[in-house]
Structures are given as structure tokens and as C-alpha cells.
């Protein structure tokens, strides 16, 4: 993401992880103070950028996500309540692909259930299967026109807890 206001902004942009997209073409980026500061020419310019907030123009380009030495990680949302409700986000998704379908599967008999995309990058289900669970994720690469199913090596334990992360 790069600010196009030459009065306040340097030519350097910042790399941001996009966690949600709207169905319309009216796009907003909610950037933190640190991102605005890194795009500014000076500290004073950073304060001016923050004051302008939503009224700056941005140039956006897509780059592949890279998290060296990281596996896909599942962060169980605090709203989850085993065994009644499961919500989680995916961390450290590599590359330029989007997850378009998510399934939660019992590892013993591989009965799978489609998950709902609740908001942002949060996937949810009521009445999740019991026991150790595996995920099946369908990745889409719009540039290549390909779709690929990916199954992480490690399972979510049957006694998963809200707030925990699983690699």
C-alpha cells in the first residue's frame, strides 16, 4: 500500500495483510498509526497523514504473503465454546491464493462439514464434530485460474480451547 499524496508521503509503501474483502468495489483500508508513519516523509508529515485519515489516496498492488519458517496456524476465537461452537482464523497463509472453501473433518472417519465465513478471516460452525479434527481448505489462484485442496499435516486436538493456537 502506497500513499500517493506527494506533499506528505514518501515513495515507499508498506506491506499490509488483507484479512477481509467486501463484495463491492468500494474499498477501504483500515491502517494503523505505524503504517501511516512508515509511509510519511517525516515525523511531522506522519502526524498530518494521521489527521487526514480516510481522506488520502492509496495505490495498491498485490504481493505474495511470505512467512519464513511458519506453518499455517489456526487461532481459536475467544467466542468458541467446545463442543457447541467453533470459530477460528488462519494465520501465516503463504502465497497469493485465497481460501474460498473450508471443511472441518473428523480424523477417524473423515466425515466433513462445510464451514461458514463469518466475517473477515473468521470461519465458524455450530456443533463441530468431536474428537481430533482436520481441515480441508480450497485455495483459489485467480491469476493462474487454479483451485487446489490443501490439508494441513497437524490436527486440531479434540479438547481444543478458546484462545489457543494450533500449528
PDB file of N, CA and C in Angstrom, residues 52-92:
ATOM      1  N   UNK A  52      -5.387  13.441   8.333  1.00  0.00           N
ATOM      2  CA  UNK A  52      -6.182  13.290   7.108  1.00  0.00           C
ATOM      3  C   UNK A  52      -6.957  11.976   7.110  1.00  0.00           C
ATOM      4  N   UNK A  53      -6.356  10.941   7.708  1.00  0.00           N
ATOM      5  CA  UNK A  53      -7.011   9.641   7.855  1.00  0.00           C
ATOM      6  C   UNK A  53      -7.574   9.091   6.567  1.00  0.00           C
ATOM      7  N   UNK A  54      -8.882   8.970   6.504  1.00  0.00           N
ATOM      8  CA  UNK A  54      -9.559   8.324   5.381  1.00  0.00           C
ATOM      9  C   UNK A  54      -9.527   9.159   4.108  1.00  0.00           C
ATOM     10  N   UNK A  55      -8.971  10.346   4.163  1.00  0.00           N
ATOM     11  CA  UNK A  55      -9.032  11.227   3.003  1.00  0.00           C
ATOM     12  C   UNK A  55      -7.751  11.229   2.182  1.00  0.00           C
ATOM     13  N   UNK A  56      -6.946  10.183   2.298  1.00  0.00           N
ATOM     14  CA  UNK A  56      -5.759  10.089   1.456  1.00  0.00           C
ATOM     15  C   UNK A  56      -5.994   9.029   0.385  1.00  0.00           C
ATOM     16  N   UNK A  57      -5.305   9.192  -0.717  1.00  0.00           N
ATOM     17  CA  UNK A  57      -5.433   8.236  -1.816  1.00  0.00           C
ATOM     18  C   UNK A  57      -4.276   7.254  -1.749  1.00  0.00           C
ATOM     19  N   UNK A  58      -4.603   6.015  -2.017  1.00  0.00           N
ATOM     20  CA  UNK A  58      -3.611   4.960  -1.928  1.00  0.00           C
ATOM     21  C   UNK A  58      -3.475   4.245  -3.258  1.00  0.00           C
ATOM     22  N   UNK A  59      -2.282   3.770  -3.491  1.00  0.00           N
ATOM     23  CA  UNK A  59      -2.012   2.897  -4.623  1.00  0.00           C
ATOM     24  C   UNK A  59      -1.777   1.512  -4.033  1.00  0.00           C
ATOM     25  N   UNK A  60      -2.449   0.508  -4.581  1.00  0.00           N
ATOM     26  CA  UNK A  60      -2.388  -0.828  -4.001  1.00  0.00           C
ATOM     27  C   UNK A  60      -1.941  -1.822  -5.057  1.00  0.00           C
ATOM     28  N   UNK A  61      -1.022  -2.698  -4.687  1.00  0.00           N
ATOM     29  CA  UNK A  61      -0.654  -3.803  -5.565  1.00  0.00           C
ATOM     30  C   UNK A  61      -0.587  -5.073  -4.728  1.00  0.00           C
ATOM     31  N   UNK A  62      -0.816  -6.183  -5.373  1.00  0.00           N
ATOM     32  CA  UNK A  62      -0.848  -7.468  -4.680  1.00  0.00           C
ATOM     33  C   UNK A  62       0.542  -8.099  -4.688  1.00  0.00           C
ATOM     34  N   UNK A  63       0.960  -8.577  -3.537  1.00  0.00           N
ATOM     35  CA  UNK A  63       2.215  -9.322  -3.425  1.00  0.00           C
ATOM     36  C   UNK A  63       1.920 -10.620  -2.686  1.00  0.00           C
ATOM     37  N   UNK A  64       2.726 -11.621  -2.930  1.00  0.00           N
ATOM     38  CA  UNK A  64       2.544 -12.905  -2.261  1.00  0.00           C
ATOM     39  C   UNK A  64       2.917 -12.778  -0.789  1.00  0.00           C
ATOM     40  N   UNK A  65       2.136 -13.418   0.074  1.00  0.00           N
ATOM     41  CA  UNK A  65       2.448 -13.436   1.502  1.00  0.00           C
ATOM     42  C   UNK A  65       3.613 -14.388   1.743  1.00  0.00           C
ATOM     43  N   UNK A  66       4.519 -13.982   2.601  1.00  0.00           N
ATOM     44  CA  UNK A  66       5.671 -14.817   2.915  1.00  0.00           C
ATOM     45  C   UNK A  66       5.922 -14.769   4.413  1.00  0.00           C
ATOM     46  N   UNK A  67       5.842 -15.919   5.038  1.00  0.00           N
ATOM     47  CA  UNK A  67       6.111 -16.048   6.467  1.00  0.00           C
ATOM     48  C   UNK A  67       7.171 -17.129   6.626  1.00  0.00           C
ATOM     49  N   UNK A  68       8.448 -16.763   6.489  1.00  0.00           N
ATOM     50  CA  UNK A  68       9.512 -17.768   6.570  1.00  0.00           C
ATOM     51  C   UNK A  68       9.451 -18.555   7.881  1.00  0.00           C
ATOM     52  N   UNK A  69       9.679 -19.844   7.766  1.00  0.00           N
ATOM     53  CA  UNK A  69       9.719 -20.758   8.917  1.00  0.00           C
ATOM     54  C   UNK A  69       8.397 -20.838   9.670  1.00  0.00           C
ATOM     55  N   UNK A  70       7.286 -20.534   9.013  1.00  0.00           N
ATOM     56  CA  UNK A  70       5.970 -20.622   9.656  1.00  0.00           C
ATOM     57  C   UNK A  70       5.094 -21.603   8.891  1.00  0.00           C
ATOM     58  N   UNK A  71       4.308 -22.369   9.627  1.00  0.00           N
ATOM     59  CA  UNK A  71       3.284 -23.224   9.048  1.00  0.00           C
ATOM     60  C   UNK A  71       1.945 -22.520   9.178  1.00  0.00           C
ATOM     61  N   UNK A  72       0.950 -22.983   8.422  1.00  0.00           N
ATOM     62  CA  UNK A  72      -0.402 -22.480   8.631  1.00  0.00           C
ATOM     63  C   UNK A  72      -0.776 -22.760  10.080  1.00  0.00           C
ATOM     64  N   UNK A  73      -1.293 -21.757  10.762  1.00  0.00           N
ATOM     65  CA  UNK A  73      -1.647 -21.864  12.177  1.00  0.00           C
ATOM     66  C   UNK A  73      -3.116 -21.498  12.348  1.00  0.00           C
ATOM     67  N   UNK A  74      -3.790 -22.241  13.216  1.00  0.00           N
ATOM     68  CA  UNK A  74      -5.204 -21.994  13.500  1.00  0.00           C
ATOM     69  C   UNK A  74      -5.295 -21.337  14.868  1.00  0.00           C
ATOM     70  N   UNK A  75      -5.926 -20.156  14.932  1.00  0.00           N
ATOM     71  CA  UNK A  75      -6.145 -19.452  16.206  1.00  0.00           C
ATOM     72  C   UNK A  75      -7.625 -19.570  16.533  1.00  0.00           C
ATOM     73  N   UNK A  76      -7.941 -20.302  17.606  1.00  0.00           N
ATOM     74  CA  UNK A  76      -9.333 -20.486  18.019  1.00  0.00           C
ATOM     75  C   UNK A  76      -9.838 -19.176  18.625  1.00  0.00           C
ATOM     76  N   UNK A  77     -10.948 -18.687  18.108  1.00  0.00           N
ATOM     77  CA  UNK A  77     -11.530 -17.425  18.555  1.00  0.00           C
ATOM     78  C   UNK A  77     -12.051 -17.547  19.987  1.00  0.00           C
ATOM     79  N   UNK A  78     -11.986 -16.430  20.710  1.00  0.00           N
ATOM     80  CA  UNK A  78     -12.441 -16.394  22.106  1.00  0.00           C
ATOM     81  C   UNK A  78     -13.929 -16.703  22.250  1.00  0.00           C
ATOM     82  N   UNK A  79     -14.699 -16.512  21.185  1.00  0.00           N
ATOM     83  CA  UNK A  79     -16.138 -16.787  21.251  1.00  0.00           C
ATOM     84  C   UNK A  79     -16.462 -18.277  21.156  1.00  0.00           C
ATOM     85  N   UNK A  80     -15.471 -19.104  20.885  1.00  0.00           N
ATOM     86  CA  UNK A  80     -15.698 -20.548  20.734  1.00  0.00           C
ATOM     87  C   UNK A  80     -16.046 -21.192  22.059  1.00  0.00           C
ATOM     88  N   UNK A  81     -16.851 -22.265  21.985  1.00  0.00           N
ATOM     89  CA  UNK A  81     -17.301 -22.971  23.184  1.00  0.00           C
ATOM     90  C   UNK A  81     -17.416 -24.457  22.838  1.00  0.00           C
ATOM     91  N   UNK A  82     -16.383 -25.222  23.174  1.00  0.00           N
ATOM     92  CA  UNK A  82     -16.347 -26.655  22.879  1.00  0.00           C
ATOM     93  C   UNK A  82     -17.383 -27.369  23.730  1.00  0.00           C
ATOM     94  N   UNK A  83     -18.270 -28.165  23.220  1.00  0.00           N
ATOM     95  CA  UNK A  83     -18.401 -28.712  21.865  1.00  0.00           C
ATOM     96  C   UNK A  83     -19.502 -28.046  21.040  1.00  0.00           C
ATOM     97  N   UNK A  84     -19.947 -26.856  21.417  1.00  0.00           N
ATOM     98  CA  UNK A  84     -21.134 -26.266  20.787  1.00  0.00           C
ATOM     99  C   UNK A  84     -20.850 -25.336  19.613  1.00  0.00           C
ATOM    100  N   UNK A  85     -19.737 -24.616  19.672  1.00  0.00           N
ATOM    101  CA  UNK A  85     -19.472 -23.595  18.658  1.00  0.00           C
ATOM    102  C   UNK A  85     -17.971 -23.457  18.476  1.00  0.00           C
ATOM    103  N   UNK A  86     -17.538 -23.429  17.217  1.00  0.00           N
ATOM    104  CA  UNK A  86     -16.120 -23.271  16.904  1.00  0.00           C
ATOM    105  C   UNK A  86     -15.957 -22.141  15.900  1.00  0.00           C
ATOM    106  N   UNK A  87     -15.091 -21.204  16.226  1.00  0.00           N
ATOM    107  CA  UNK A  87     -14.729 -20.109  15.324  1.00  0.00           C
ATOM    108  C   UNK A  87     -13.209 -19.975  15.366  1.00  0.00           C
ATOM    109  N   UNK A  88     -12.599 -19.753  14.218  1.00  0.00           N
ATOM    110  CA  UNK A  88     -11.142 -19.607  14.195  1.00  0.00           C
ATOM    111  C   UNK A  88     -10.712 -18.777  12.998  1.00  0.00           C
ATOM    112  N   UNK A  89      -9.465 -18.315  13.064  1.00  0.00           N
ATOM    113  CA  UNK A  89      -8.835 -17.626  11.941  1.00  0.00           C
ATOM    114  C   UNK A  89      -7.589 -18.405  11.545  1.00  0.00           C
ATOM    115  N   UNK A  90      -7.198 -18.224  10.309  1.00  0.00           N
ATOM    116  CA  UNK A  90      -5.981 -18.847   9.791  1.00  0.00           C
ATOM    117  C   UNK A  90      -4.879 -17.796   9.820  1.00  0.00           C
ATOM    118  N   UNK A  91      -3.749 -18.161  10.410  1.00  0.00           N
ATOM    119  CA  UNK A  91      -2.563 -17.298  10.402  1.00  0.00           C
ATOM    120  C   UNK A  91      -1.515 -17.911   9.486  1.00  0.00           C
ATOM    121  N   UNK A  92      -0.654 -17.083   8.944  1.00  0.00           N
ATOM    122  CA  UNK A  92       0.522 -17.480   8.162  1.00  0.00           C
ATOM    123  C   UNK A  92       0.172 -18.222   6.881  1.00  0.00           C
TER     124      UNK A  92
END
